[in-house]
Coordinates of N, CA, C and O in Angstrom, one line a residue:
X19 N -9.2 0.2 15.8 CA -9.5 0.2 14.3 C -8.1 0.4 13.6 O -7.2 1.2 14.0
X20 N -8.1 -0.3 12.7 CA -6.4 0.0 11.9 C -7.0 0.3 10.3 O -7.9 -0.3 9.8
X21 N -6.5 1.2 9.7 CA -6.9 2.0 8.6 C -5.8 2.2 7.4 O -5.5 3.4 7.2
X22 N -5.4 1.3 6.7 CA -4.1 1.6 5.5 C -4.9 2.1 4.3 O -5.9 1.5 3.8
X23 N -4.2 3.2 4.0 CA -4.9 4.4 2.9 C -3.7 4.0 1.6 O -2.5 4.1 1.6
X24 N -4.4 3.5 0.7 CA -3.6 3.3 -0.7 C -3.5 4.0 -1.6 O -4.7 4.2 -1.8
X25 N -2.8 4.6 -2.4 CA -3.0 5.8 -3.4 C -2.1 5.5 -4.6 O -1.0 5.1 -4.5
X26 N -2.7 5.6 -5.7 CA -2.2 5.6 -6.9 C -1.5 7.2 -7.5 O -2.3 8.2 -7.5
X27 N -0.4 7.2 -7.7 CA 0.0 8.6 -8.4 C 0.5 8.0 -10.1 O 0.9 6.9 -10.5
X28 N 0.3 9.2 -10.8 CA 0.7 9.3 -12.2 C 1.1 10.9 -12.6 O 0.3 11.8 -12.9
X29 N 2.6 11.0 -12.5 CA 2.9 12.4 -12.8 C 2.5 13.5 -11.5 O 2.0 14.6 -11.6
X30 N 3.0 12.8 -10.4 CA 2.8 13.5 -9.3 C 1.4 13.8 -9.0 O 1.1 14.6 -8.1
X31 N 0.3 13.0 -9.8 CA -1.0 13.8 -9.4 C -1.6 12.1 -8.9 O -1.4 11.0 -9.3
X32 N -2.6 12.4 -7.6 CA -3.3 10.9 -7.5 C -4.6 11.0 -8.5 O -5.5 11.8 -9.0
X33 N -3.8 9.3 -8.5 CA -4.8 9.2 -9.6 C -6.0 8.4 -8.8 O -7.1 8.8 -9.2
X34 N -6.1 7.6 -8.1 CA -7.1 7.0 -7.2 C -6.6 6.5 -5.8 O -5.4 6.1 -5.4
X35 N -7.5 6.6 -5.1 CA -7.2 6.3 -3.8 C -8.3 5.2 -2.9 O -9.5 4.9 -3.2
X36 N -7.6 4.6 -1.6 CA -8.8 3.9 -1.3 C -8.4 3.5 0.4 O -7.4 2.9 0.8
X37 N -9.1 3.8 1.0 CA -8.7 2.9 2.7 C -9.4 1.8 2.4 O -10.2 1.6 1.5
X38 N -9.0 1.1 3.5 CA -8.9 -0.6 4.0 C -9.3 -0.3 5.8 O -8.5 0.3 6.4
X39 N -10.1 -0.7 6.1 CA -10.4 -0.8 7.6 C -10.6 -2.1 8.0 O -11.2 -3.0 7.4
X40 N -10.1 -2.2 8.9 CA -9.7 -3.4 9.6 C -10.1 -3.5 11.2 O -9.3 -2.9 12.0
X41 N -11.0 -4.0 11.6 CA -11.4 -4.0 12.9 C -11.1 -5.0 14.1 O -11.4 -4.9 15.2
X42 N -10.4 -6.0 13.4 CA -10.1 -7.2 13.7 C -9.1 -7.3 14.7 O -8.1 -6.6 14.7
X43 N -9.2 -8.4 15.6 CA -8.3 -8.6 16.7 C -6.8 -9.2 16.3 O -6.2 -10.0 17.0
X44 N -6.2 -8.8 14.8 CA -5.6 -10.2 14.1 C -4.2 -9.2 14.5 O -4.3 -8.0 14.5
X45 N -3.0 -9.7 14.7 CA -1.9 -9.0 14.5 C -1.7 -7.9 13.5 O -2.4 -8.0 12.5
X46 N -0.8 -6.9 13.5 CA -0.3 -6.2 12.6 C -0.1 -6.1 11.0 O -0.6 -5.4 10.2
X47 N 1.0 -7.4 11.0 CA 1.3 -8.1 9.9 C 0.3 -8.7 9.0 O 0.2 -8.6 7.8
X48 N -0.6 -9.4 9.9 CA -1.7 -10.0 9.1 C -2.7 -8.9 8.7 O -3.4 -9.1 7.7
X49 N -2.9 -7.8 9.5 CA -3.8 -6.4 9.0 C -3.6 -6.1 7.5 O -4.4 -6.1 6.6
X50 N -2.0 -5.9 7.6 CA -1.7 -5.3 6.6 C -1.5 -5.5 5.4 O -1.4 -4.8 4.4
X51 N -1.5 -7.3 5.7 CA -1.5 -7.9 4.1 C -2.7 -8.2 3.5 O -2.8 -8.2 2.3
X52 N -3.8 -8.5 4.5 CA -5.1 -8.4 4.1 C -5.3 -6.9 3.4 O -5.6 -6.8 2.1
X53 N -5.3 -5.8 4.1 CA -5.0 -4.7 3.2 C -5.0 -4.8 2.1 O -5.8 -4.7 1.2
X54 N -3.5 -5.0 1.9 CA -2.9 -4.9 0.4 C -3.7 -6.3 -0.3 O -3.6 -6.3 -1.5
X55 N -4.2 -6.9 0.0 CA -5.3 -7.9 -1.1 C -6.1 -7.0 -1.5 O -6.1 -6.6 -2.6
X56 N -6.8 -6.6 -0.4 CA -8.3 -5.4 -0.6 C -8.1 -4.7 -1.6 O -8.9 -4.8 -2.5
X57 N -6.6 -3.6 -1.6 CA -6.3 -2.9 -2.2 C -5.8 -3.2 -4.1 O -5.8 -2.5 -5.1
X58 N -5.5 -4.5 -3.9 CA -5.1 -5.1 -5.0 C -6.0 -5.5 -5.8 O -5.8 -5.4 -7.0
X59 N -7.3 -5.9 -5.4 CA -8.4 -5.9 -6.2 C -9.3 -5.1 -6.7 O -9.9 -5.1 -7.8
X60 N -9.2 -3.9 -5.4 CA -10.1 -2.9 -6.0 C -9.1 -1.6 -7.0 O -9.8 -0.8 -7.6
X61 N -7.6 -1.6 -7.2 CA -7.3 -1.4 -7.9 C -6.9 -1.7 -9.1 O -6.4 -1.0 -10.0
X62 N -7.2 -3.3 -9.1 CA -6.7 -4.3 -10.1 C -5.4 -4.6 -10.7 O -5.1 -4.6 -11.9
X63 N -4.7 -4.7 -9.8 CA -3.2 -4.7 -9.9 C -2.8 -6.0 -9.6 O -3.6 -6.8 -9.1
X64 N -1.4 -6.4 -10.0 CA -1.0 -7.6 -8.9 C -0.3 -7.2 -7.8 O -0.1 -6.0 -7.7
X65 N 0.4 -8.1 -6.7 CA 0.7 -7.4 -5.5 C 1.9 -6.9 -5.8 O 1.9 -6.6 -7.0
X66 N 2.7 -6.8 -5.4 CA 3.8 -5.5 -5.3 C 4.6 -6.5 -4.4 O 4.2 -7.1 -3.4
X67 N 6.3 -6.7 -5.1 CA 6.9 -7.4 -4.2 C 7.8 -6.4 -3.2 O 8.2 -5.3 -3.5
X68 N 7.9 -6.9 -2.1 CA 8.3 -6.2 -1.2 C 9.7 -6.6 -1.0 O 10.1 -7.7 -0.6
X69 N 10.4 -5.3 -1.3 CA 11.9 -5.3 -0.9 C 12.5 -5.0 -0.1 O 11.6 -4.6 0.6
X70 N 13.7 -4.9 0.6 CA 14.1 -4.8 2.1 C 14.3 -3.6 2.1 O 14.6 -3.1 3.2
X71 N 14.2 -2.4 0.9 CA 14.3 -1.2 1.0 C 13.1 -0.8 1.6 O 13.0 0.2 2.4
X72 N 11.7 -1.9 1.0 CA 10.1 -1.2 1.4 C 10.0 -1.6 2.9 O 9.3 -1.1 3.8
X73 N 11.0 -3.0 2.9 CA 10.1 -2.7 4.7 C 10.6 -2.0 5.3 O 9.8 -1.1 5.8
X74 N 12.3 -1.9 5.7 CA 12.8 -0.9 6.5 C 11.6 0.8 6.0 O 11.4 1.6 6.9
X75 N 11.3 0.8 5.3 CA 11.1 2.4 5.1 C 9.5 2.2 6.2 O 9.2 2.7 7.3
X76 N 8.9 1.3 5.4 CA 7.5 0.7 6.4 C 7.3 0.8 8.0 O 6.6 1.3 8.7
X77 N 8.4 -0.2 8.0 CA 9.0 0.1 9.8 C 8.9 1.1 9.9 O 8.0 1.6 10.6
X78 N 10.0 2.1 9.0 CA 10.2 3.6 10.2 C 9.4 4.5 9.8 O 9.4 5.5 10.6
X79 N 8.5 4.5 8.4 CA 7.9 5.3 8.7 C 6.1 5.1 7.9 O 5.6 5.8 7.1
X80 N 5.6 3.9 8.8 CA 4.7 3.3 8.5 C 3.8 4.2 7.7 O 2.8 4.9 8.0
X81 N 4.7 3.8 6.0 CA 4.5 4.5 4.8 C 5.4 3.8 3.5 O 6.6 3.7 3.5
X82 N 4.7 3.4 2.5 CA 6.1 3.1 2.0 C 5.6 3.0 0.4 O 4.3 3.1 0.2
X83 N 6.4 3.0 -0.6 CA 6.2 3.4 -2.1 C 6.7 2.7 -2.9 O 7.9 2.6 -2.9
X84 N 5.8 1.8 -3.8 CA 6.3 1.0 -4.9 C 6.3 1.0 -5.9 O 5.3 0.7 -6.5
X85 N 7.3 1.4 -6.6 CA 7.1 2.2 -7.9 C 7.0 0.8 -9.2 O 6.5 -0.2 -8.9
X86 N 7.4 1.0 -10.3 CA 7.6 0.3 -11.5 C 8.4 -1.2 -11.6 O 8.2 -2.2 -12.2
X87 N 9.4 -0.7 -10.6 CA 10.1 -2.1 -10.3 C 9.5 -3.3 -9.4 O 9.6 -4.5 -9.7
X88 N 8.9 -2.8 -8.4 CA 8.2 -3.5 -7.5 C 7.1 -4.5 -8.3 O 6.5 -5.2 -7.5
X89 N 6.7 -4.8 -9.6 CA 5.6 -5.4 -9.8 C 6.0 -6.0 -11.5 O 6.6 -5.7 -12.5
X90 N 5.4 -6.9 -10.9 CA 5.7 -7.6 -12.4 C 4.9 -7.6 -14.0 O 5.0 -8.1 -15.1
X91 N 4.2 -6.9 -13.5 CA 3.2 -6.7 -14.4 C 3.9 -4.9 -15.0 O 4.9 -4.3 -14.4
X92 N 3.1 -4.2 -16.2 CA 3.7 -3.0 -16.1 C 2.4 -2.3 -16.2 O 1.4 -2.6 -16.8
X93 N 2.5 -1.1 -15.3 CA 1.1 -0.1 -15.1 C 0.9 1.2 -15.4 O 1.7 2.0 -14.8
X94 N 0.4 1.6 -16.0 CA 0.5 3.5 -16.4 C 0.9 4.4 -15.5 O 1.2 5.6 -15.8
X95 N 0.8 3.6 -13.9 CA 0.7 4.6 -12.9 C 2.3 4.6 -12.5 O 3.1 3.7 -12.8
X96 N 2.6 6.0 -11.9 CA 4.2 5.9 -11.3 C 4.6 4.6 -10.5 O 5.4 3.7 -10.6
X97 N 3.5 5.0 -9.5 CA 3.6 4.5 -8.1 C 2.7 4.0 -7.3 O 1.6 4.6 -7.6
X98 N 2.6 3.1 -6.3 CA 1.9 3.1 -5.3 C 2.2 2.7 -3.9 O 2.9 1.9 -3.3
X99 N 1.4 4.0 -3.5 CA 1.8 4.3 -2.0 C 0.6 3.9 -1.0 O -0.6 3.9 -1.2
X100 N 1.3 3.5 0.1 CA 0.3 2.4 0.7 C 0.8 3.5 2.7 O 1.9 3.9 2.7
X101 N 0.3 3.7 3.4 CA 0.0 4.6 5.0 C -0.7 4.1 5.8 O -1.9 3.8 5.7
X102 N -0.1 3.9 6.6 CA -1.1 3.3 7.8 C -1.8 4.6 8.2 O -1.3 5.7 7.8
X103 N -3.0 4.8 9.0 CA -2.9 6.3 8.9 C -4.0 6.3 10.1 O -4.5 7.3 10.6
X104 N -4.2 4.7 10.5 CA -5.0 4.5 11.9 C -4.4 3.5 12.6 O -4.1 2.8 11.6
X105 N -3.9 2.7 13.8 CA -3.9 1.9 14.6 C -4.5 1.2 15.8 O -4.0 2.0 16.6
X106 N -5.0 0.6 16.2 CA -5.6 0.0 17.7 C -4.5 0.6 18.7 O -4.5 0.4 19.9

């Protein structure tokens, strides 16, 4: 089972949260972007572009944080933080 836990903060406090379970025999990469769809709709956001600062951090510490710059749209919230927090 692979499990990425998404969280919204605003002023250091979460403001909503949500896992994504994935049961599926599909690679890593493809878990995780499906994820972040899931996540994207049920928070109603657009996706968050990923910069070479978000993957390296992703990589090493399969965790990573998109704040205000990451998205093109603008959102009330600081941030969002996206954890793997299960793997196969």
């Amino acid at each position: 089972m692979f499990r990425l836990w998404g969280k919204i903060f605003k002023d250091n406090r979460l403001q909503n949260d949500y896992v994504v379970e994935d049961s599926s025999a599909d690679t890593r990469t493809h878990k995780i972007f499906r994820a972040m769809d899931e996540l994207c709709i049920k928070f109603d956001i657009s996706h968050p572009i990923w910069l070479e600062s978000n993957i390296k951090d992703f990589k090493r510490h399969s965790k990573v944080r998109f704040t205000s710059d990451s998205f093109i749209d603008n959102y009330s919230f600081d941030y969002l933080e996206i954890q793997v927090i299960e793997e196969d």
